[in-house]
mmCIF file of C-alpha atoms in Angstrom:
data_model
loop_
_atom_site.group_PDB
_atom_site.id
_atom_site.type_symbol
_atom_site.label_atom_id
_atom_site.label_comp_id
_atom_site.label_asym_id
_atom_site.label_seq_id
_atom_site.Cartn_x
_atom_site.Cartn_y
_atom_site.Cartn_z
ATOM 1 C CA UNK V 1049 -26.592 73.293 -17.784
ATOM 2 C CA UNK V 1050 -24.059 73.780 -14.838
ATOM 3 C CA UNK V 1051 -24.547 71.423 -12.031
ATOM 4 C CA UNK V 1052 -24.239 72.146 -8.258
ATOM 5 C CA UNK V 1053 -21.338 69.894 -6.895
ATOM 6 C CA UNK V 1054 -19.797 69.311 -3.537
ATOM 7 C CA UNK V 1055 -16.162 68.090 -3.998
ATOM 8 C CA UNK V 1056 -15.181 65.517 -1.706
ATOM 9 C CA UNK V 1057 -11.760 64.708 -2.206
ATOM 10 C CA UNK V 1058 -8.478 65.603 -4.348
ATOM 11 C CA UNK V 1059 -7.587 63.096 -6.958
ATOM 12 C CA UNK V 1060 -3.846 62.261 -7.900
ATOM 13 C CA UNK V 1061 -3.869 64.422 -11.117
ATOM 14 C CA UNK V 1062 -5.136 67.391 -8.908
ATOM 15 C CA UNK V 1063 -8.891 67.285 -9.953
ATOM 16 C CA UNK V 1064 -11.419 68.040 -7.229
ATOM 17 C CA UNK V 1065 -13.536 64.663 -6.975
ATOM 18 C CA UNK V 1066 -17.328 64.661 -6.597
ATOM 19 C CA UNK V 1067 -18.969 61.429 -5.956
ATOM 20 C CA UNK V 1068 -22.808 60.537 -6.257
ATOM 21 C CA UNK V 1069 -25.241 57.917 -7.311
ATOM 22 C CA UNK V 1070 -24.971 59.702 -10.711
ATOM 23 C CA UNK V 1071 -21.356 58.787 -10.900
ATOM 24 C CA UNK V 1072 -18.028 60.482 -10.236
ATOM 25 C CA UNK V 1073 -17.052 63.786 -11.749
ATOM 26 C CA UNK V 1074 -13.584 65.225 -11.797
ATOM 27 C CA UNK V 1075 -13.452 69.079 -11.769
ATOM 28 C CA UNK V 1076 -10.360 71.020 -12.603
ATOM 29 C CA UNK V 1077 -9.073 73.439 -10.126
ATOM 30 C CA UNK V 1078 -11.671 72.408 -7.248
ATOM 31 C CA UNK V 1079 -10.825 71.499 -3.677
ATOM 32 C CA UNK V 1080 -12.269 69.130 -0.919
ATOM 33 C CA UNK V 1081 -14.983 71.257 0.857
ATOM 34 C CA UNK V 1082 -15.763 73.401 -2.187
ATOM 35 C CA UNK V 1083 -19.290 73.549 -3.343
ATOM 36 C CA UNK V 1084 -19.060 74.842 -7.015
ATOM 37 C CA UNK V 1085 -21.033 75.237 -10.083
ATOM 38 C CA UNK V 1086 -19.537 73.299 -13.108
ATOM 39 C CA UNK V 1087 -20.657 72.197 -16.484
ATOM 40 C CA UNK V 1088 -20.326 68.439 -16.891
ATOM 41 C CA UNK V 1089 -19.342 66.860 -20.018
ATOM 42 C CA UNK V 1090 -18.208 63.275 -20.796
ATOM 43 C CA UNK V 1091 -14.594 63.252 -21.978
ATOM 44 C CA UNK V 1092 -13.576 60.969 -24.946
ATOM 45 C CA UNK V 1093 -12.099 58.472 -22.207
ATOM 46 C CA UNK V 1094 -15.683 58.166 -20.880
ATOM 47 C CA UNK V 1095 -14.981 60.140 -17.590
ATOM 48 C CA UNK V 1096 -17.215 62.610 -16.359
ATOM 49 C CA UNK V 1097 -15.319 66.036 -16.015
ATOM 50 C CA UNK V 1098 -16.709 69.344 -14.794
ATOM 51 C CA UNK V 1099 -15.611 72.774 -15.975
ATOM 52 C CA UNK V 1100 -15.547 75.180 -13.205
ATOM 53 C CA UNK V 1101 -17.960 77.991 -13.608
ATOM 54 C CA UNK V 1102 -18.316 79.279 -10.197
ATOM 55 C CA UNK V 1103 -17.168 78.666 -6.522
ATOM 56 C CA UNK V 1104 -20.505 78.864 -4.549
ATOM 57 C CA UNK V 1105 -18.724 78.010 -1.225
ATOM 58 C CA UNK V 1106 -15.185 77.999 -0.792
ATOM 59 C CA UNK V 1107 -12.992 75.383 0.764
ATOM 60 C CA UNK V 1108 -11.139 76.119 4.041
ATOM 61 C CA UNK V 1109 -8.223 74.951 1.938
ATOM 62 C CA UNK V 1110 -8.778 77.689 -0.820
ATOM 63 C CA UNK V 1111 -6.534 80.596 -1.473
ATOM 64 C CA UNK V 1112 -6.309 83.146 -4.173
ATOM 65 C CA UNK V 1113 -3.911 81.897 -6.894
ATOM 66 C CA UNK V 1114 -0.812 84.134 -7.113
ATOM 67 C CA UNK V 1115 -0.405 83.997 -10.926
ATOM 68 C CA UNK V 1116 -2.268 86.304 -13.006
ATOM 69 C CA UNK V 1117 -2.174 83.484 -15.895
ATOM 70 C CA UNK V 1118 -3.581 80.812 -13.630
ATOM 71 C CA UNK V 1119 -7.142 80.801 -15.229
ATOM 72 C CA UNK V 1120 -5.888 80.306 -18.764
ATOM 73 C CA UNK V 1121 -2.594 78.516 -18.468
ATOM 74 C CA UNK V 1122 -2.334 74.916 -18.111
ATOM 75 C CA UNK V 1123 1.077 74.800 -16.682
ATOM 76 C CA UNK V 1124 0.105 74.677 -12.835
ATOM 77 C CA UNK V 1125 -2.606 72.740 -11.237
ATOM 78 C CA UNK V 1126 -2.668 73.598 -7.697
ATOM 79 C CA UNK V 1127 -1.872 77.334 -6.837
ATOM 80 C CA UNK V 1128 -5.392 77.724 -5.445
ATOM 81 C CA UNK V 1129 -4.569 75.618 -2.361
ATOM 82 C CA UNK V 1130 -2.882 76.395 0.843
ATOM 83 C CA UNK V 1131 0.579 75.349 1.180
ATOM 84 C CA UNK V 1132 -0.018 73.003 4.029
ATOM 85 C CA UNK V 1133 -2.835 71.371 2.384
ATOM 86 C CA UNK V 1134 -0.809 71.066 -0.957
ATOM 87 C CA UNK V 1135 2.327 69.665 0.857
ATOM 88 C CA UNK V 1136 0.150 66.931 2.716
ATOM 89 C CA UNK V 1137 -1.517 66.040 -0.778
ATOM 90 C CA UNK V 1138 1.792 65.610 -2.465
ATOM 91 C CA UNK V 1139 2.933 63.304 0.499
ATOM 92 C CA UNK V 1140 -0.503 61.478 0.232
ATOM 93 C CA UNK V 1141 0.005 60.589 -3.437
ATOM 94 C CA UNK V 1142 3.182 58.591 -2.530
ATOM 95 C CA UNK V 1143 1.647 57.104 0.663
ATOM 96 C CA UNK V 1144 -1.727 56.045 -1.045
ATOM 97 C CA UNK V 1145 0.230 54.668 -3.999
ATOM 98 C CA UNK V 1146 2.314 52.451 -1.670
ATOM 99 C CA UNK V 1147 -0.513 51.566 0.439
ATOM 100 C CA UNK V 1148 -2.350 50.321 -2.510
ATOM 101 C CA UNK V 1149 0.266 47.629 -3.089
ATOM 102 C CA UNK V 1150 0.186 46.820 0.636
ATOM 103 C CA UNK V 1151 3.592 48.533 1.180
ATOM 104 C CA UNK V 1152 5.085 50.700 4.008
ATOM 105 C CA UNK V 1153 8.806 51.723 4.050
ATOM 106 C CA UNK V 1154 10.618 51.153 7.442
ATOM 107 C CA UNK V 1155 11.519 54.875 7.580
ATOM 108 C CA UNK V 1156 10.023 57.921 5.951
ATOM 109 C CA UNK V 1157 12.975 60.413 5.315
ATOM 110 C CA UNK V 1158 12.166 64.156 5.674
ATOM 111 C CA UNK V 1159 10.554 65.246 2.440
ATOM 112 C CA UNK V 1160 12.088 68.110 0.274
ATOM 113 C CA UNK V 1161 9.858 70.772 -1.040
ATOM 114 C CA UNK V 1162 11.527 73.216 -3.169
ATOM 115 C CA UNK V 1163 10.223 76.839 -4.009
ATOM 116 C CA UNK V 1164 8.959 77.979 -7.216
ATOM 117 C CA UNK V 1165 10.890 80.121 -9.766
ATOM 118 C CA UNK V 1166 13.804 77.789 -10.746
ATOM 119 C CA UNK V 1167 12.357 75.688 -13.562
ATOM 120 C CA UNK V 1168 15.029 75.495 -16.167
ATOM 121 C CA UNK V 1169 13.247 73.947 -19.074
ATOM 122 C CA UNK V 1170 9.925 74.837 -20.694
ATOM 123 C CA UNK V 1171 8.058 73.974 -23.881
ATOM 124 C CA UNK V 1172 5.931 76.836 -25.443
ATOM 125 C CA UNK V 1173 3.401 76.312 -28.232
ATOM 126 C CA UNK V 1174 4.371 78.833 -31.073
ATOM 127 C CA UNK V 1175 1.727 80.377 -33.126
ATOM 128 C CA UNK V 1176 2.306 82.781 -36.155
ATOM 129 C CA UNK V 1177 -0.737 84.755 -37.051
ATOM 130 C CA UNK V 1178 -0.811 87.992 -39.197
ATOM 131 C CA UNK V 1179 3.089 87.930 -39.205
ATOM 132 C CA UNK V 1180 3.120 87.949 -35.538
ATOM 133 C CA UNK V 1181 4.258 85.123 -33.066
ATOM 134 C CA UNK V 1182 2.802 84.138 -29.873
ATOM 135 C CA UNK V 1183 4.426 81.632 -27.324
ATOM 136 C CA UNK V 1184 2.110 80.249 -24.754
ATOM 137 C CA UNK V 1185 0.332 77.295 -23.191
ATOM 138 C CA UNK V 1186 -3.103 75.857 -23.290
ATOM 139 C CA UNK V 1187 -5.115 75.237 -20.447
ATOM 140 C CA UNK V 1188 -5.740 71.438 -19.533
ATOM 141 C CA UNK V 1189 -7.954 69.417 -21.926
ATOM 142 C CA UNK V 1190 -8.292 72.899 -24.097
ATOM 143 C CA UNK V 1191 -6.959 74.151 -27.400
ATOM 144 C CA UNK V 1192 -6.626 77.761 -27.321
ATOM 145 C CA UNK V 1193 -3.350 78.972 -27.010
ATOM 146 C CA UNK V 1194 -2.601 82.056 -24.419
ATOM 147 C CA UNK V 1195 0.471 84.107 -24.835
ATOM 148 C CA UNK V 1196 2.353 83.610 -21.416
ATOM 149 C CA UNK V 1197 4.502 86.611 -20.755
ATOM 150 C CA UNK V 1198 5.228 85.776 -17.080
ATOM 151 C CA UNK V 1199 5.649 82.617 -15.102
ATOM 152 C CA UNK V 1200 6.068 82.003 -11.530
ATOM 153 C CA UNK V 1201 7.580 78.658 -11.637
ATOM 154 C CA UNK V 1202 10.191 79.264 -14.656
ATOM 155 C CA UNK V 1203 13.673 80.752 -14.389
ATOM 156 C CA UNK V 1204 13.417 84.496 -14.948
ATOM 157 C CA UNK V 1205 16.230 84.171 -17.350
ATOM 158 C CA UNK V 1206 14.309 81.776 -19.467
ATOM 159 C CA UNK V 1207 11.211 83.759 -19.480
ATOM 160 C CA UNK V 1208 13.505 86.857 -20.725
ATOM 161 C CA UNK V 1209 14.629 84.669 -23.492
ATOM 162 C CA UNK V 1210 11.107 83.871 -24.483
ATOM 163 C CA UNK V 1211 10.205 87.532 -24.641
ATOM 164 C CA UNK V 1212 12.974 88.100 -27.027
ATOM 165 C CA UNK V 1213 11.964 85.092 -29.308
ATOM 166 C CA UNK V 1214 8.688 86.568 -30.387
ATOM 167 C CA UNK V 1215 9.719 88.641 -33.020
ATOM 168 C CA UNK V 1216 12.861 86.485 -34.084
ATOM 169 C CA UNK V 1217 10.717 83.625 -34.680
ATOM 170 C CA UNK V 1218 8.602 85.669 -37.267
ATOM 171 C CA UNK V 1219 10.910 84.581 -40.113
ATOM 172 C CA UNK V 1220 11.228 81.099 -39.128
ATOM 173 C CA UNK V 1221 7.665 79.835 -38.402
ATOM 174 C CA UNK V 1222 4.986 79.134 -41.201
ATOM 175 C CA UNK V 1223 1.904 81.268 -40.985
ATOM 176 C CA UNK V 1224 -1.060 79.665 -39.177
ATOM 177 C CA UNK V 1225 0.770 76.371 -38.538
ATOM 178 C CA UNK V 1226 1.632 75.767 -34.921
ATOM 179 C CA UNK V 1227 5.004 74.650 -33.854
ATOM 180 C CA UNK V 1228 6.721 74.149 -30.310
ATOM 181 C CA UNK V 1229 9.650 76.013 -28.881
ATOM 182 C CA UNK V 1230 11.695 73.981 -26.278
ATOM 183 C CA UNK V 1231 13.915 76.055 -24.133
ATOM 184 C CA UNK V 1232 16.457 74.722 -21.656
ATOM 185 C CA UNK V 1233 18.807 76.729 -19.301
ATOM 186 C CA UNK V 1234 21.976 75.180 -18.066
ATOM 187 C CA UNK V 1235 24.310 77.127 -15.918
ATOM 188 C CA UNK V 1236 23.757 80.419 -17.902
ATOM 189 C CA UNK V 1237 23.751 78.675 -21.266
ATOM 190 C CA UNK V 1238 20.698 78.057 -23.488
ATOM 191 C CA UNK V 1239 19.339 75.671 -26.114
ATOM 192 C CA UNK V 1240 16.363 76.165 -28.112
ATOM 193 C CA UNK V 1241 14.634 73.207 -30.109
ATOM 194 C CA UNK V 1242 12.048 74.026 -32.602
ATOM 195 C CA UNK V 1243 9.648 71.324 -33.341
ATOM 196 C CA UNK V 1244 7.075 71.609 -36.577
ATOM 197 C CA UNK V 1245 6.952 73.217 -39.669
ATOM 198 C CA UNK V 1246 9.411 76.174 -40.595
ATOM 199 C CA UNK V 1247 10.330 77.998 -43.725
ATOM 200 C CA UNK V 1248 8.576 77.899 -47.265
ATOM 201 C CA UNK V 1249 8.510 74.170 -47.456
ATOM 202 C CA UNK V 1250 8.357 73.033 -43.767
ATOM 203 C CA UNK V 1251 11.956 72.380 -43.501
ATOM 204 C CA UNK V 1252 14.920 74.605 -42.902
ATOM 205 C CA UNK V 1253 15.892 76.225 -46.087
ATOM 206 C CA UNK V 1254 18.828 78.575 -46.706
ATOM 207 C CA UNK V 1255 16.535 81.650 -45.500
ATOM 208 C CA UNK V 1256 15.193 79.928 -42.498
ATOM 209 C CA UNK V 1257 18.744 78.660 -41.603
ATOM 210 C CA UNK V 1258 20.042 82.275 -41.896
ATOM 211 C CA UNK V 1259 16.983 83.562 -39.673
ATOM 212 C CA UNK V 1260 17.960 80.785 -37.063
ATOM 213 C CA UNK V 1261 21.621 81.840 -36.884
ATOM 214 C CA UNK V 1262 20.532 85.442 -36.504
ATOM 215 C CA UNK V 1263 18.152 84.410 -33.588
ATOM 216 C CA UNK V 1264 21.088 82.538 -31.935
ATOM 217 C CA UNK V 1265 23.527 85.527 -32.349
ATOM 218 C CA UNK V 1266 20.955 88.138 -31.246
ATOM 219 C CA UNK V 1267 19.851 85.974 -27.888
ATOM 220 C CA UNK V 1268 23.421 84.542 -27.371
ATOM 221 C CA UNK V 1269 21.981 81.207 -27.376
ATOM 222 C CA UNK V 1270 24.474 78.308 -27.462
ATOM 223 C CA UNK V 1271 22.612 76.023 -29.873
ATOM 224 C CA UNK V 1272 19.445 76.008 -31.736
ATOM 225 C CA UNK V 1273 18.192 72.993 -33.318
ATOM 226 C CA UNK V 1274 15.003 71.710 -35.386
ATOM 227 C CA UNK V 1275 12.968 68.479 -35.906
ATOM 228 C CA UNK V 1276 9.913 68.017 -37.984
ATOM 229 C CA UNK V 1277 8.006 65.975 -35.449
ATOM 230 C CA UNK V 1278 8.210 65.139 -31.625
ATOM 231 C CA UNK V 1279 9.697 61.707 -32.219
ATOM 232 C CA UNK V 1280 12.311 62.762 -34.678
ATOM 233 C CA UNK V 1281 16.004 63.496 -33.740
ATOM 234 C CA UNK V 1282 16.794 67.166 -33.569
ATOM 235 C CA UNK V 1283 19.223 68.487 -36.229
ATOM 236 C CA UNK V 1284 21.599 71.347 -35.050
ATOM 237 C CA UNK V 1285 21.035 74.378 -37.158
ATOM 238 C CA UNK V 1286 23.122 76.676 -35.259
ATOM 239 C CA UNK V 1287 25.671 76.190 -32.378
ATOM 240 C CA UNK V 1288 27.819 78.978 -31.225
ATOM 241 C CA UNK V 1289 29.499 76.907 -28.523
ATOM 242 C CA UNK V 1290 28.784 73.499 -26.807
ATOM 243 C CA UNK V 1291 25.986 73.134 -24.062
ATOM 244 C CA UNK V 1292 27.860 71.807 -20.864
ATOM 245 C CA UNK V 1293 26.643 70.479 -17.763
ATOM 246 C CA UNK V 1294 28.749 69.155 -14.662
ATOM 247 C CA UNK V 1295 27.829 66.093 -12.719
ATOM 248 C CA UNK V 1296 30.278 65.446 -10.000
ATOM 249 C CA UNK V 1297 33.636 65.771 -11.805
ATOM 250 C CA UNK V 1298 32.248 64.861 -15.163
ATOM 251 C CA UNK V 1299 32.079 67.690 -17.612
ATOM 252 C CA UNK V 1300 29.421 66.670 -20.109
ATOM 253 C CA UNK V 1301 28.836 67.989 -23.606
ATOM 254 C CA UNK V 1302 25.086 67.728 -23.865
ATOM 255 C CA UNK V 1303 23.343 66.574 -26.958
ATOM 256 C CA UNK V 1304 20.227 68.264 -28.002
ATOM 257 C CA UNK V 1305 17.147 67.695 -25.740
ATOM 258 C CA UNK V 1306 19.274 65.882 -23.139
ATOM 259 C CA UNK V 1307 17.181 65.151 -20.175
ATOM 260 C CA UNK V 1308 18.049 67.292 -17.093
ATOM 261 C CA UNK V 1309 16.255 67.270 -13.840
ATOM 262 C CA UNK V 1310 13.725 70.351 -14.276
ATOM 263 C CA UNK V 1311 15.301 72.488 -11.470
ATOM 264 C CA UNK V 1312 19.066 72.818 -10.540
ATOM 265 C CA UNK V 1313 17.951 72.574 -6.630
ATOM 266 C CA UNK V 1314 15.805 69.547 -7.576
ATOM 267 C CA UNK V 1315 18.803 67.652 -9.233
ATOM 268 C CA UNK V 1316 20.794 68.556 -5.944
ATOM 269 C CA UNK V 1317 18.100 67.127 -3.550
ATOM 270 C CA UNK V 1318 17.696 64.042 -5.497
ATOM 271 C CA UNK V 1319 21.718 63.529 -6.012
ATOM 272 C CA UNK V 1320 22.197 64.187 -2.270
ATOM 273 C CA UNK V 1321 19.421 61.686 -1.537
ATOM 274 C CA UNK V 1322 20.959 58.913 -3.503
ATOM 275 C CA UNK V 1323 24.475 59.392 -2.295
ATOM 276 C CA UNK V 1324 23.173 59.444 1.221
ATOM 277 C CA UNK V 1325 22.267 55.841 0.548
ATOM 278 C CA UNK V 1326 25.201 54.301 -1.221
ATOM 279 C CA UNK V 1327 28.139 52.999 0.403
ATOM 280 C CA UNK V 1328 31.491 54.829 0.629
ATOM 281 C CA UNK V 1329 33.123 52.631 -1.687
ATOM 282 C CA UNK V 1330 32.190 49.832 -4.237
ATOM 283 C CA UNK V 1331 31.128 48.814 -7.724
ATOM 284 C CA UNK V 1332 28.015 50.393 -8.996
ATOM 285 C CA UNK V 1333 25.299 50.373 -11.911
ATOM 286 C CA UNK V 1334 23.357 53.348 -12.947
ATOM 287 C CA UNK V 1335 20.422 52.201 -14.815
ATOM 288 C CA UNK V 1336 18.654 54.517 -17.161
ATOM 289 C CA UNK V 1337 21.658 56.872 -16.641
ATOM 290 C CA UNK V 1338 20.909 59.541 -19.105
ATOM 291 C CA UNK V 1339 23.905 61.982 -19.377
ATOM 292 C CA UNK V 1340 25.072 61.213 -16.004
ATOM 293 C CA UNK V 1341 23.186 63.027 -13.333
ATOM 294 C CA UNK V 1342 24.078 60.378 -10.771
ATOM 295 C CA UNK V 1343 26.708 58.802 -12.784
ATOM 296 C CA UNK V 1344 28.987 61.665 -11.971
ATOM 297 C CA UNK V 1345 28.808 61.872 -8.185
ATOM 298 C CA UNK V 1346 28.810 57.988 -7.919
ATOM 299 C CA UNK V 1347 32.144 57.884 -9.456
ATOM 300 C CA UNK V 1348 33.739 59.624 -6.440
ATOM 301 C CA UNK V 1349 33.016 56.447 -4.761
ATOM 302 C CA UNK V 1350 34.150 53.740 -7.251
ATOM 303 C CA UNK V 1351 33.696 52.163 -10.662
ATOM 304 C CA UNK V 1352 30.380 52.853 -12.321
ATOM 305 C CA UNK V 1353 28.650 50.920 -15.224
ATOM 306 C CA UNK V 1354 26.131 53.425 -17.024
ATOM 307 C CA UNK V 1355 23.302 51.900 -18.795
ATOM 308 C CA UNK V 1356 21.344 54.097 -21.096
ATOM 309 C CA UNK V 1357 19.272 53.578 -24.418
ATOM 310 C CA UNK V 1358 19.846 56.973 -26.103
ATOM 311 C CA UNK V 1359 22.956 56.701 -27.976
ATOM 312 C CA UNK V 1360 23.856 60.331 -27.918
ATOM 313 C CA UNK V 1361 23.846 60.313 -24.034
ATOM 314 C CA UNK V 1362 26.129 57.243 -24.176
ATOM 315 C CA UNK V 1363 28.502 59.064 -26.285
ATOM 316 C CA UNK V 1364 28.609 62.138 -24.201
ATOM 317 C CA UNK V 1365 29.362 60.097 -21.154
ATOM 318 C CA UNK V 1366 32.021 58.118 -23.108
ATOM 319 C CA UNK V 1367 33.629 61.410 -24.243
ATOM 320 C CA UNK V 1368 33.625 62.683 -20.737
ATOM 321 C CA UNK V 1369 35.073 60.136 -18.813
ATOM 322 C CA UNK V 1370 38.821 60.529 -19.084
ATOM 323 C CA UNK V 1371 40.696 58.287 -16.902
ATOM 324 C CA UNK V 1372 37.755 57.724 -14.717
ATOM 325 C CA UNK V 1373 36.572 54.121 -13.943
ATOM 326 C CA UNK V 1374 33.272 54.655 -15.903
ATOM 327 C CA UNK V 1375 31.894 52.365 -18.619
ATOM 328 C CA UNK V 1376 28.941 53.700 -20.491
ATOM 329 C CA UNK V 1377 26.802 50.955 -22.082
ATOM 330 C CA UNK V 1378 24.054 51.528 -24.700
ATOM 331 C CA UNK V 1379 21.210 49.213 -23.945
ATOM 332 C CA UNK V 1380 17.427 49.272 -24.028
ATOM 333 C CA UNK V 1381 16.428 48.048 -20.403
ATOM 334 C CA UNK V 1382 12.835 47.475 -21.421
ATOM 335 C CA UNK V 1383 13.959 45.102 -24.333
ATOM 336 C CA UNK V 1384 17.004 43.828 -22.716
ATOM 337 C CA UNK V 1385 17.159 44.152 -19.004
ATOM 338 C CA UNK V 1386 20.218 43.675 -16.791
ATOM 339 C CA UNK V 1387 20.472 39.814 -16.016
ATOM 340 C CA UNK V 1388 20.404 38.511 -12.294
ATOM 341 C CA UNK V 1389 24.103 37.277 -12.808
ATOM 342 C CA UNK V 1390 24.997 40.674 -14.201
ATOM 343 C CA UNK V 1391 23.323 42.561 -11.176
ATOM 344 C CA UNK V 1392 25.053 40.301 -8.871
ATOM 345 C CA UNK V 1393 28.459 42.015 -9.837
ATOM 346 C CA UNK V 1394 27.569 45.263 -7.956
ATOM 347 C CA UNK V 1395 27.742 46.523 -4.538
ATOM 348 C CA UNK V 1396 24.643 48.748 -5.247
ATOM 349 C CA UNK V 1397 22.309 49.583 -8.096
ATOM 350 C CA UNK V 1398 20.610 52.818 -8.770
ATOM 351 C CA UNK V 1399 17.595 52.920 -11.317
ATOM 352 C CA UNK V 1400 15.911 55.914 -12.590
ATOM 353 C CA UNK V 1401 13.449 54.832 -15.204
ATOM 354 C CA UNK V 1402 11.166 57.173 -17.100
ATOM 355 C CA UNK V 1403 7.404 57.472 -16.165
ATOM 356 C CA UNK V 1404 6.394 54.012 -17.352
ATOM 357 C CA UNK V 1405 8.669 52.563 -14.483
ATOM 358 C CA UNK V 1406 10.943 49.633 -14.891
ATOM 359 C CA UNK V 1407 8.607 46.583 -14.421
ATOM 360 C CA UNK V 1408 10.840 44.204 -16.885
ATOM 361 C CA UNK V 1409 13.857 45.231 -15.174
ATOM 362 C CA UNK V 1410 13.015 45.011 -11.550
ATOM 363 C CA UNK V 1411 11.727 41.468 -12.307
ATOM 364 C CA UNK V 1412 15.496 40.421 -12.835
ATOM 365 C CA UNK V 1413 16.671 42.603 -10.038
ATOM 366 C CA UNK V 1414 14.277 41.023 -7.563
ATOM 367 C CA UNK V 1415 15.969 37.632 -8.211
ATOM 368 C CA UNK V 1416 19.390 39.074 -7.618
ATOM 369 C CA UNK V 1417 21.726 39.232 -4.641
ATOM 370 C CA UNK V 1418 22.658 42.718 -5.127
ATOM 371 C CA UNK V 1419 22.765 43.953 -1.622
ATOM 372 C CA UNK V 1420 21.380 47.517 -2.131
ATOM 373 C CA UNK V 1421 18.773 48.990 -4.704
ATOM 374 C CA UNK V 1422 18.146 52.617 -4.886
ATOM 375 C CA UNK V 1423 15.141 53.571 -6.932
ATOM 376 C CA UNK V 1424 14.360 57.184 -8.279
ATOM 377 C CA UNK V 1425 10.937 57.691 -9.534
ATOM 378 C CA UNK V 1426 8.714 60.380 -10.884
ATOM 379 C CA UNK V 1427 5.604 58.280 -10.985
ATOM 380 C CA UNK V 1428 4.617 56.977 -7.505
ATOM 381 C CA UNK V 1429 1.931 54.476 -9.245
ATOM 382 C CA UNK V 1430 4.557 52.897 -11.471
ATOM 383 C CA UNK V 1431 7.080 52.939 -8.697
ATOM 384 C CA UNK V 1432 4.661 51.028 -6.143
ATOM 385 C CA UNK V 1433 4.038 48.398 -8.796
ATOM 386 C CA UNK V 1434 7.678 47.892 -9.149
ATOM 387 C CA UNK V 1435 8.328 48.047 -5.395
ATOM 388 C CA UNK V 1436 5.861 45.065 -5.008
ATOM 389 C CA UNK V 1437 7.790 43.020 -7.313
ATOM 390 C CA UNK V 1438 11.103 43.740 -5.531
ATOM 391 C CA UNK V 1439 9.630 43.170 -2.050
ATOM 392 C CA UNK V 1440 8.043 39.816 -3.115
ATOM 393 C CA UNK V 1441 11.198 38.904 -4.513
ATOM 394 C CA UNK V 1442 13.272 39.083 -1.380
ATOM 395 C CA UNK V 1443 13.942 43.040 -0.870
ATOM 396 C CA UNK V 1444 12.977 45.105 1.954
ATOM 397 C CA UNK V 1445 11.667 48.591 1.449
ATOM 398 C CA UNK V 1446 13.874 50.530 3.872
ATOM 399 C CA UNK V 1447 13.075 54.100 3.224
ATOM 400 C CA UNK V 1448 11.381 56.602 0.947
ATOM 401 C CA UNK V 1449 11.826 60.425 0.498
ATOM 402 C CA UNK V 1450 9.498 62.719 -1.357
ATOM 403 C CA UNK V 1451 11.184 65.382 -3.406
ATOM 404 C CA UNK V 1452 8.893 67.852 -4.919
ATOM 405 C CA UNK V 1453 10.491 70.136 -7.541
ATOM 406 C CA UNK V 1454 7.576 70.337 -9.649
ATOM 407 C CA UNK V 1455 5.733 73.101 -7.637
ATOM 408 C CA UNK V 1456 1.951 73.482 -7.889
ATOM 409 C CA UNK V 1457 1.622 70.497 -10.293
ATOM 410 C CA UNK V 1458 0.517 66.815 -9.533
ATOM 411 C CA UNK V 1459 3.923 65.559 -10.323
ATOM 412 C CA UNK V 1460 6.157 64.390 -7.486
ATOM 413 C CA UNK V 1461 9.431 62.383 -7.108
ATOM 414 C CA UNK V 1462 10.827 60.078 -4.752
ATOM 415 C CA UNK V 1463 14.115 58.328 -3.749
ATOM 416 C CA UNK V 1464 13.962 54.883 -2.102
ATOM 417 C CA UNK V 1465 16.255 52.235 -0.764
ATOM 418 C CA UNK V 1466 15.905 48.533 -0.956
ATOM 419 C CA UNK V 1467 18.197 45.953 0.810
ATOM 420 C CA UNK V 1468 18.205 42.195 0.261
ATOM 421 C CA UNK V 1469 16.525 40.399 3.047
ATOM 422 C CA UNK V 1470 18.699 37.443 4.526
ATOM 423 C CA UNK V 1471 17.460 33.960 3.702
#
């Protein structure tokens, strides 16, 4: 039976939180001050969750979600909140993470909140049934796929391409077996990566390859790749022309599934924030460099050593460097972190790890003499953990800037500066 719950706060994942003697319940799409009717269940992780049935009394922070797909799509978390509340919540996610580790920066730099409508990459669940394909999403913690023909956060050109794919994927996908279609837009260029079973045997046969080539021609997509499983390398099936990105003066030919910041404006905001902290000249290291989002602009100020574990990204940097003072180094910084003596060679080190953070790497950085560390993070919790290690090792947390390019989601990014305290 549905329970009558008062929502007391908003959790870091965007769930409304109800606390009582009976336990804590997390209710998707509920806000502090809401009184809601919710069906309570215990998840596989043992956590009590509430499925919203009805808002009995609305929170003063609640507004009508602007997207018609909001109730069935799992892409956005917080369209139902007023903008002022949403922005304060995003800032509090970072503040609370740092506070939980006893940290407070000397300066909070002005946050950057970017508008919706610029997301340049998206993954759609592709499902073929009765010789027809839908491309959509599932709501959080649900399995039903809803066809999503419009999106307020995505680049309109990406959604237009998605619309044209529904018929072109019919001869490619297997009936009744779900796959995924990843679309990435780069300066008017596009790539598609299909993950899952295709053709008669599950792999691209001759007919499937012809159908993929036709898809590329009719949509003018630069490159279409395929992989059987998410952890597999992507095989290029059709490439009309290379997919290029520009980072500073670097002209990079991107490998399939190359990681880019989700929006062009977000990339620009992060790069500007990092460059504002670096010295005008020097020798720099870019850790977890990817294909060079920060490496390219940093080269305008001096020599850069770019460290990255993905071989295709290192090769792309190496091919693009020309006569520039760039050294691209393949290295798994989780298994083989930059040593203290290596870190001591640089005037500044930028590190931008994945969501897991850089715990092993910052342990060696903490003991180094590098005068400036600039951290970029998409996970405030792991960043706070790593920042604590650096501060305990003799660094000062000078500044933090919040950058929000994941509009209406619980994801948030930040750029922080650490300077070595004098002994």
